[in-house]
């Protein structure tokens, strides 16, 4: 997936645990882990807004686009 999630970076900057962030945002720690580990297929704007409010950051501090390199092209095939 070409979208990278940097929630860990913001948690470290804010010296906050995953559990505390989940509680303050109003989502389960399991759902936060899915998002944090880049396994989520979607995120609600309300959840993104709550994350930004709690972490005092912008959406771009949490999400970034990376160039996706195709395996076949990288292998020379």
PDB file of N, CA and C in Angstrom:
ATOM      1  N   UNK A   1       0.854  -1.185   0.000  1.00  0.00           N
ATOM      2  CA  UNK A   1       0.000   0.000   0.000  1.00  0.00           C
ATOM      3  C   UNK A   1       0.890   1.235   0.000  1.00  0.00           C
ATOM      4  N   UNK A   2       0.624   2.162  -0.892  1.00  0.00           N
ATOM      5  CA  UNK A   2       1.484   3.343  -0.978  1.00  0.00           C
ATOM      6  C   UNK A   2       1.220   4.405   0.088  1.00  0.00           C
ATOM      7  N   UNK A   3       0.233   4.204   0.953  1.00  0.00           N
ATOM      8  CA  UNK A   3      -0.018   5.149   2.046  1.00  0.00           C
ATOM      9  C   UNK A   3       0.631   4.611   3.311  1.00  0.00           C
ATOM     10  N   UNK A   4       1.562   5.369   3.867  1.00  0.00           N
ATOM     11  CA  UNK A   4       2.246   4.986   5.106  1.00  0.00           C
ATOM     12  C   UNK A   4       1.598   5.727   6.266  1.00  0.00           C
ATOM     13  N   UNK A   5       1.486   5.052   7.392  1.00  0.00           N
ATOM     14  CA  UNK A   5       0.859   5.624   8.584  1.00  0.00           C
ATOM     15  C   UNK A   5       1.947   5.866   9.631  1.00  0.00           C
ATOM     16  N   UNK A   6       2.034   7.107  10.107  1.00  0.00           N
ATOM     17  CA  UNK A   6       3.078   7.502  11.054  1.00  0.00           C
ATOM     18  C   UNK A   6       2.528   7.813  12.448  1.00  0.00           C
ATOM     19  N   UNK A   7       1.532   7.057  12.873  1.00  0.00           N
ATOM     20  CA  UNK A   7       0.978   7.282  14.208  1.00  0.00           C
ATOM     21  C   UNK A   7       2.035   7.029  15.273  1.00  0.00           C
ATOM     22  N   UNK A   8       2.894   6.030  15.067  1.00  0.00           N
ATOM     23  CA  UNK A   8       3.961   5.741  16.040  1.00  0.00           C
ATOM     24  C   UNK A   8       4.859   6.957  16.283  1.00  0.00           C
ATOM     25  N   UNK A   9       5.158   7.675  15.214  1.00  0.00           N
ATOM     26  CA  UNK A   9       6.015   8.859  15.328  1.00  0.00           C
ATOM     27  C   UNK A   9       5.361   9.898  16.232  1.00  0.00           C
ATOM     28  N   UNK A  10       4.073  10.139  15.986  1.00  0.00           N
ATOM     29  CA  UNK A  10       3.375  11.146  16.787  1.00  0.00           C
ATOM     30  C   UNK A  10       3.187  10.677  18.228  1.00  0.00           C
ATOM     31  N   UNK A  11       2.951   9.379  18.435  1.00  0.00           N
ATOM     32  CA  UNK A  11       2.846   8.858  19.801  1.00  0.00           C
ATOM     33  C   UNK A  11       4.152   9.085  20.557  1.00  0.00           C
ATOM     34  N   UNK A  12       5.267   8.836  19.908  1.00  0.00           N
ATOM     35  CA  UNK A  12       6.566   9.035  20.559  1.00  0.00           C
ATOM     36  C   UNK A  12       6.797  10.509  20.864  1.00  0.00           C
ATOM     37  N   UNK A  13       6.457  11.375  19.929  1.00  0.00           N
ATOM     38  CA  UNK A  13       6.628  12.823  20.153  1.00  0.00           C
ATOM     39  C   UNK A  13       5.770  13.325  21.307  1.00  0.00           C
ATOM     40  N   UNK A  14       4.587  12.749  21.446  1.00  0.00           N
ATOM     41  CA  UNK A  14       3.664  13.188  22.504  1.00  0.00           C
ATOM     42  C   UNK A  14       3.840  12.375  23.794  1.00  0.00           C
ATOM     43  N   UNK A  15       4.750  11.393  23.761  1.00  0.00           N
ATOM     44  CA  UNK A  15       4.980  10.522  24.925  1.00  0.00           C
ATOM     45  C   UNK A  15       3.654   9.927  25.418  1.00  0.00           C
ATOM     46  N   UNK A  16       2.926   9.344  24.464  1.00  0.00           N
ATOM     47  CA  UNK A  16       1.597   8.802  24.746  1.00  0.00           C
ATOM     48  C   UNK A  16       1.574   7.325  24.354  1.00  0.00           C
ATOM     49  N   UNK A  17       0.854   6.522  25.104  1.00  0.00           N
ATOM     50  CA  UNK A  17       0.724   5.098  24.791  1.00  0.00           C
ATOM     51  C   UNK A  17      -0.415   4.874  23.799  1.00  0.00           C
ATOM     52  N   UNK A  18      -0.389   3.720  23.160  1.00  0.00           N
ATOM     53  CA  UNK A  18      -1.460   3.342  22.236  1.00  0.00           C
ATOM     54  C   UNK A  18      -2.783   3.267  22.986  1.00  0.00           C
ATOM     55  N   UNK A  19      -2.766   2.694  24.182  1.00  0.00           N
ATOM     56  CA  UNK A  19      -3.987   2.580  24.973  1.00  0.00           C
ATOM     57  C   UNK A  19      -4.586   3.924  25.325  1.00  0.00           C
ATOM     58  N   UNK A  20      -3.723   4.863  25.719  1.00  0.00           N
ATOM     59  CA  UNK A  20      -4.211   6.201  26.057  1.00  0.00           C
ATOM     60  C   UNK A  20      -4.808   6.888  24.831  1.00  0.00           C
ATOM     61  N   UNK A  21      -4.125   6.779  23.692  1.00  0.00           N
ATOM     62  CA  UNK A  21      -4.642   7.391  22.465  1.00  0.00           C
ATOM     63  C   UNK A  21      -5.987   6.778  22.090  1.00  0.00           C
ATOM     64  N   UNK A  22      -6.093   5.459  22.152  1.00  0.00           N
ATOM     65  CA  UNK A  22      -7.352   4.793  21.819  1.00  0.00           C
ATOM     66  C   UNK A  22      -8.479   5.285  22.722  1.00  0.00           C
ATOM     67  N   UNK A  23      -8.210   5.378  24.026  1.00  0.00           N
ATOM     68  CA  UNK A  23      -9.227   5.860  24.966  1.00  0.00           C
ATOM     69  C   UNK A  23      -9.659   7.280  24.639  1.00  0.00           C
ATOM     70  N   UNK A  24      -8.696   8.140  24.380  1.00  0.00           N
ATOM     71  CA  UNK A  24      -9.011   9.554  24.145  1.00  0.00           C
ATOM     72  C   UNK A  24      -9.708   9.781  22.803  1.00  0.00           C
ATOM     73  N   UNK A  25      -9.401   8.929  21.813  1.00  0.00           N
ATOM     74  CA  UNK A  25     -10.032   9.056  20.500  1.00  0.00           C
ATOM     75  C   UNK A  25     -11.408   8.386  20.489  1.00  0.00           C
ATOM     76  N   UNK A  26     -11.561   7.348  21.311  1.00  0.00           N
ATOM     77  CA  UNK A  26     -12.843   6.646  21.367  1.00  0.00           C
ATOM     78  C   UNK A  26     -12.913   5.451  20.439  1.00  0.00           C
ATOM     79  N   UNK A  27     -11.769   4.814  20.181  1.00  0.00           N
ATOM     80  CA  UNK A  27     -11.751   3.584  19.396  1.00  0.00           C
ATOM     81  C   UNK A  27     -11.057   2.504  20.214  1.00  0.00           C
ATOM     82  N   UNK A  28     -11.219   1.266  19.803  1.00  0.00           N
ATOM     83  CA  UNK A  28     -10.600   0.179  20.552  1.00  0.00           C
ATOM     84  C   UNK A  28      -9.099   0.143  20.253  1.00  0.00           C
ATOM     85  N   UNK A  29      -8.297  -0.339  21.208  1.00  0.00           N
ATOM     86  CA  UNK A  29      -6.860  -0.493  20.938  1.00  0.00           C
ATOM     87  C   UNK A  29      -6.599  -1.405  19.738  1.00  0.00           C
ATOM     88  N   UNK A  30      -7.447  -2.411  19.543  1.00  0.00           N
ATOM     89  CA  UNK A  30      -7.274  -3.310  18.399  1.00  0.00           C
ATOM     90  C   UNK A  30      -7.466  -2.563  17.076  1.00  0.00           C
ATOM     91  N   UNK A  31      -8.497  -1.733  17.005  1.00  0.00           N
ATOM     92  CA  UNK A  31      -8.730  -0.958  15.776  1.00  0.00           C
ATOM     93  C   UNK A  31      -7.620   0.065  15.556  1.00  0.00           C
ATOM     94  N   UNK A  32      -7.119   0.657  16.623  1.00  0.00           N
ATOM     95  CA  UNK A  32      -6.008   1.593  16.495  1.00  0.00           C
ATOM     96  C   UNK A  32      -4.763   0.859  15.999  1.00  0.00           C
ATOM     97  N   UNK A  33      -4.535  -0.350  16.478  1.00  0.00           N
ATOM     98  CA  UNK A  33      -3.382  -1.140  16.038  1.00  0.00           C
ATOM     99  C   UNK A  33      -3.477  -1.460  14.545  1.00  0.00           C
ATOM    100  N   UNK A  34      -4.674  -1.783  14.066  1.00  0.00           N
ATOM    101  CA  UNK A  34      -4.871  -2.056  12.636  1.00  0.00           C
ATOM    102  C   UNK A  34      -4.503  -0.816  11.818  1.00  0.00           C
ATOM    103  N   UNK A  35      -4.944   0.338  12.268  1.00  0.00           N
ATOM    104  CA  UNK A  35      -4.633   1.586  11.577  1.00  0.00           C
ATOM    105  C   UNK A  35      -3.143   1.901  11.683  1.00  0.00           C
ATOM    106  N   UNK A  36      -2.607   1.781  12.875  1.00  0.00           N
ATOM    107  CA  UNK A  36      -1.212   2.126  13.147  1.00  0.00           C
ATOM    108  C   UNK A  36      -0.245   1.257  12.355  1.00  0.00           C
ATOM    109  N   UNK A  37      -0.592  -0.010  12.169  1.00  0.00           N
ATOM    110  CA  UNK A  37       0.291  -0.940  11.470  1.00  0.00           C
ATOM    111  C   UNK A  37       0.081  -0.958   9.960  1.00  0.00           C
ATOM    112  N   UNK A  38      -0.759  -0.055   9.452  1.00  0.00           N
ATOM    113  CA  UNK A  38      -0.954   0.062   8.016  1.00  0.00           C
ATOM    114  C   UNK A  38      -1.809  -1.025   7.402  1.00  0.00           C
ATOM    115  N   UNK A  39      -2.593  -1.730   8.211  1.00  0.00           N
ATOM    116  CA  UNK A  39      -3.444  -2.803   7.697  1.00  0.00           C
ATOM    117  C   UNK A  39      -4.873  -2.346   7.416  1.00  0.00           C
ATOM    118  N   UNK A  40      -5.199  -1.111   7.748  1.00  0.00           N
ATOM    119  CA  UNK A  40      -6.557  -0.602   7.533  1.00  0.00           C
ATOM    120  C   UNK A  40      -6.775  -0.324   6.052  1.00  0.00           C
ATOM    121  N   UNK A  41      -7.970  -0.604   5.580  1.00  0.00           N
ATOM    122  CA  UNK A  41      -8.339  -0.322   4.194  1.00  0.00           C
ATOM    123  C   UNK A  41      -8.946   1.069   4.054  1.00  0.00           C
ATOM    124  N   UNK A  42      -9.426   1.621   5.177  1.00  0.00           N
ATOM    125  CA  UNK A  42     -10.064   2.935   5.156  1.00  0.00           C
ATOM    126  C   UNK A  42     -10.004   3.526   6.562  1.00  0.00           C
ATOM    127  N   UNK A  43     -10.188   4.833   6.629  1.00  0.00           N
ATOM    128  CA  UNK A  43     -10.294   5.510   7.919  1.00  0.00           C
ATOM    129  C   UNK A  43     -11.372   6.588   7.782  1.00  0.00           C
ATOM    130  N   UNK A  44     -12.235   6.659   8.750  1.00  0.00           N
ATOM    131  CA  UNK A  44     -13.286   7.678   8.733  1.00  0.00           C
ATOM    132  C   UNK A  44     -12.663   9.043   9.012  1.00  0.00           C
ATOM    133  N   UNK A  45     -13.183  10.064   8.350  1.00  0.00           N
ATOM    134  CA  UNK A  45     -12.686  11.413   8.600  1.00  0.00           C
ATOM    135  C   UNK A  45     -12.886  11.806  10.058  1.00  0.00           C
ATOM    136  N   UNK A  46     -13.963  11.335  10.669  1.00  0.00           N
ATOM    137  CA  UNK A  46     -14.206  11.651  12.086  1.00  0.00           C
ATOM    138  C   UNK A  46     -13.102  11.063  12.956  1.00  0.00           C
ATOM    139  N   UNK A  47     -12.652   9.850  12.629  1.00  0.00           N
ATOM    140  CA  UNK A  47     -11.567   9.220  13.380  1.00  0.00           C
ATOM    141  C   UNK A  47     -10.265   9.962  13.136  1.00  0.00           C
ATOM    142  N   UNK A  48      -9.996  10.317  11.892  1.00  0.00           N
ATOM    143  CA  UNK A  48      -8.790  11.071  11.563  1.00  0.00           C
ATOM    144  C   UNK A  48      -8.790  12.418  12.274  1.00  0.00           C
ATOM    145  N   UNK A  49      -9.925  13.081  12.297  1.00  0.00           N
ATOM    146  CA  UNK A  49     -10.032  14.368  12.984  1.00  0.00           C
ATOM    147  C   UNK A  49      -9.792  14.207  14.486  1.00  0.00           C
ATOM    148  N   UNK A  50     -10.338  13.148  15.069  1.00  0.00           N
ATOM    149  CA  UNK A  50     -10.140  12.907  16.498  1.00  0.00           C
ATOM    150  C   UNK A  50      -8.669  12.608  16.805  1.00  0.00           C
ATOM    151  N   UNK A  51      -8.019  11.829  15.952  1.00  0.00           N
ATOM    152  CA  UNK A  51      -6.589  11.550  16.127  1.00  0.00           C
ATOM    153  C   UNK A  51      -5.789  12.852  16.080  1.00  0.00           C
ATOM    154  N   UNK A  52      -6.103  13.707  15.103  1.00  0.00           N
ATOM    155  CA  UNK A  52      -5.394  14.980  14.975  1.00  0.00           C
ATOM    156  C   UNK A  52      -5.640  15.889  16.172  1.00  0.00           C
ATOM    157  N   UNK A  53      -6.862  15.885  16.668  1.00  0.00           N
ATOM    158  CA  UNK A  53      -7.182  16.720  17.830  1.00  0.00           C
ATOM    159  C   UNK A  53      -6.405  16.256  19.056  1.00  0.00           C
ATOM    160  N   UNK A  54      -6.421  14.961  19.327  1.00  0.00           N
ATOM    161  CA  UNK A  54      -5.749  14.416  20.512  1.00  0.00           C
ATOM    162  C   UNK A  54      -4.231  14.574  20.396  1.00  0.00           C
ATOM    163  N   UNK A  55      -3.695  14.313  19.210  1.00  0.00           N
ATOM    164  CA  UNK A  55      -2.245  14.382  19.013  1.00  0.00           C
ATOM    165  C   UNK A  55      -1.757  15.786  18.658  1.00  0.00           C
ATOM    166  N   UNK A  56      -2.705  16.718  18.496  1.00  0.00           N
ATOM    167  CA  UNK A  56      -2.390  18.102  18.141  1.00  0.00           C
ATOM    168  C   UNK A  56      -1.483  18.156  16.919  1.00  0.00           C
ATOM    169  N   UNK A  57      -2.011  17.587  15.816  1.00  0.00           N
ATOM    170  CA  UNK A  57      -1.229  17.535  14.582  1.00  0.00           C
ATOM    171  C   UNK A  57      -2.153  17.682  13.385  1.00  0.00           C
ATOM    172  N   UNK A  58      -1.582  17.665  12.218  1.00  0.00           N
ATOM    173  CA  UNK A  58      -2.318  17.732  10.963  1.00  0.00           C
ATOM    174  C   UNK A  58      -2.419  16.330  10.360  1.00  0.00           C
ATOM    175  N   UNK A  59      -3.412  16.070   9.504  1.00  0.00           N
ATOM    176  CA  UNK A  59      -3.521  14.753   8.873  1.00  0.00           C
ATOM    177  C   UNK A  59      -2.230  14.323   8.166  1.00  0.00           C
ATOM    178  N   UNK A  60      -1.524  15.260   7.575  1.00  0.00           N
ATOM    179  CA  UNK A  60      -0.273  14.946   6.896  1.00  0.00           C
ATOM    180  C   UNK A  60       0.836  14.495   7.832  1.00  0.00           C
ATOM    181  N   UNK A  61       0.673  14.758   9.128  1.00  0.00           N
ATOM    182  CA  UNK A  61       1.643  14.259  10.109  1.00  0.00           C
ATOM    183  C   UNK A  61       1.420  12.778  10.383  1.00  0.00           C
ATOM    184  N   UNK A  62       0.230  12.282  10.069  1.00  0.00           N
ATOM    185  CA  UNK A  62      -0.126  10.892  10.343  1.00  0.00           C
ATOM    186  C   UNK A  62      -0.090  10.010   9.104  1.00  0.00           C
ATOM    187  N   UNK A  63      -0.352  10.595   7.942  1.00  0.00           N
ATOM    188  CA  UNK A  63      -0.439   9.831   6.694  1.00  0.00           C
ATOM    189  C   UNK A  63       0.484  10.442   5.651  1.00  0.00           C
ATOM    190  N   UNK A  64       1.168   9.580   4.911  1.00  0.00           N
ATOM    191  CA  UNK A  64       1.984  10.077   3.807  1.00  0.00           C
ATOM    192  C   UNK A  64       1.959   9.060   2.673  1.00  0.00           C
ATOM    193  N   UNK A  65       2.145   9.568   1.472  1.00  0.00           N
ATOM    194  CA  UNK A  65       2.153   8.737   0.283  1.00  0.00           C
ATOM    195  C   UNK A  65       3.584   8.363  -0.052  1.00  0.00           C
ATOM    196  N   UNK A  66       3.804   7.088  -0.373  1.00  0.00           N
ATOM    197  CA  UNK A  66       5.109   6.609  -0.799  1.00  0.00           C
ATOM    198  C   UNK A  66       4.977   5.998  -2.187  1.00  0.00           C
ATOM    199  N   UNK A  67       6.002   6.141  -2.976  1.00  0.00           N
ATOM    200  CA  UNK A  67       6.011   5.521  -4.296  1.00  0.00           C
ATOM    201  C   UNK A  67       6.024   4.013  -4.111  1.00  0.00           C
ATOM    202  N   UNK A  68       5.109   3.349  -4.794  1.00  0.00           N
ATOM    203  CA  UNK A  68       5.021   1.895  -4.707  1.00  0.00           C
ATOM    204  C   UNK A  68       5.809   1.285  -5.850  1.00  0.00           C
ATOM    205  N   UNK A  69       6.814   0.504  -5.514  1.00  0.00           N
ATOM    206  CA  UNK A  69       7.650  -0.153  -6.511  1.00  0.00           C
ATOM    207  C   UNK A  69       7.076  -1.535  -6.779  1.00  0.00           C
ATOM    208  N   UNK A  70       6.789  -1.832  -8.032  1.00  0.00           N
ATOM    209  CA  UNK A  70       6.250  -3.137  -8.381  1.00  0.00           C
ATOM    210  C   UNK A  70       7.356  -4.185  -8.297  1.00  0.00           C
ATOM    211  N   UNK A  71       7.022  -5.337  -7.776  1.00  0.00           N
ATOM    212  CA  UNK A  71       7.992  -6.407  -7.582  1.00  0.00           C
ATOM    213  C   UNK A  71       8.591  -6.859  -8.912  1.00  0.00           C
ATOM    214  N   UNK A  72       7.757  -7.009  -9.946  1.00  0.00           N
ATOM    215  CA  UNK A  72       8.241  -7.460 -11.248  1.00  0.00           C
ATOM    216  C   UNK A  72       9.222  -6.456 -11.847  1.00  0.00           C
ATOM    217  N   UNK A  73       8.930  -5.174 -11.736  1.00  0.00           N
ATOM    218  CA  UNK A  73       9.810  -4.161 -12.285  1.00  0.00           C
ATOM    219  C   UNK A  73      11.133  -4.131 -11.537  1.00  0.00           C
ATOM    220  N   UNK A  74      11.078  -4.308 -10.226  1.00  0.00           N
ATOM    221  CA  UNK A  74      12.294  -4.307  -9.407  1.00  0.00           C
ATOM    222  C   UNK A  74      13.138  -5.535  -9.693  1.00  0.00           C
ATOM    223  N   UNK A  75      12.514  -6.640 -10.070  1.00  0.00           N
ATOM    224  CA  UNK A  75      13.246  -7.887 -10.347  1.00  0.00           C
ATOM    225  C   UNK A  75      13.781  -7.912 -11.774  1.00  0.00           C
ATOM    226  N   UNK A  76      13.422  -6.904 -12.557  1.00  0.00           N
ATOM    227  CA  UNK A  76      13.918  -6.837 -13.918  1.00  0.00           C
ATOM    228  C   UNK A  76      13.095  -7.644 -14.904  1.00  0.00           C
ATOM    229  N   UNK A  77      11.872  -8.005 -14.516  1.00  0.00           N
ATOM    230  CA  UNK A  77      11.041  -8.850 -15.381  1.00  0.00           C
ATOM    231  C   UNK A  77       9.906  -8.125 -15.871  1.00  0.00           C
TER     232      UNK A  77
END
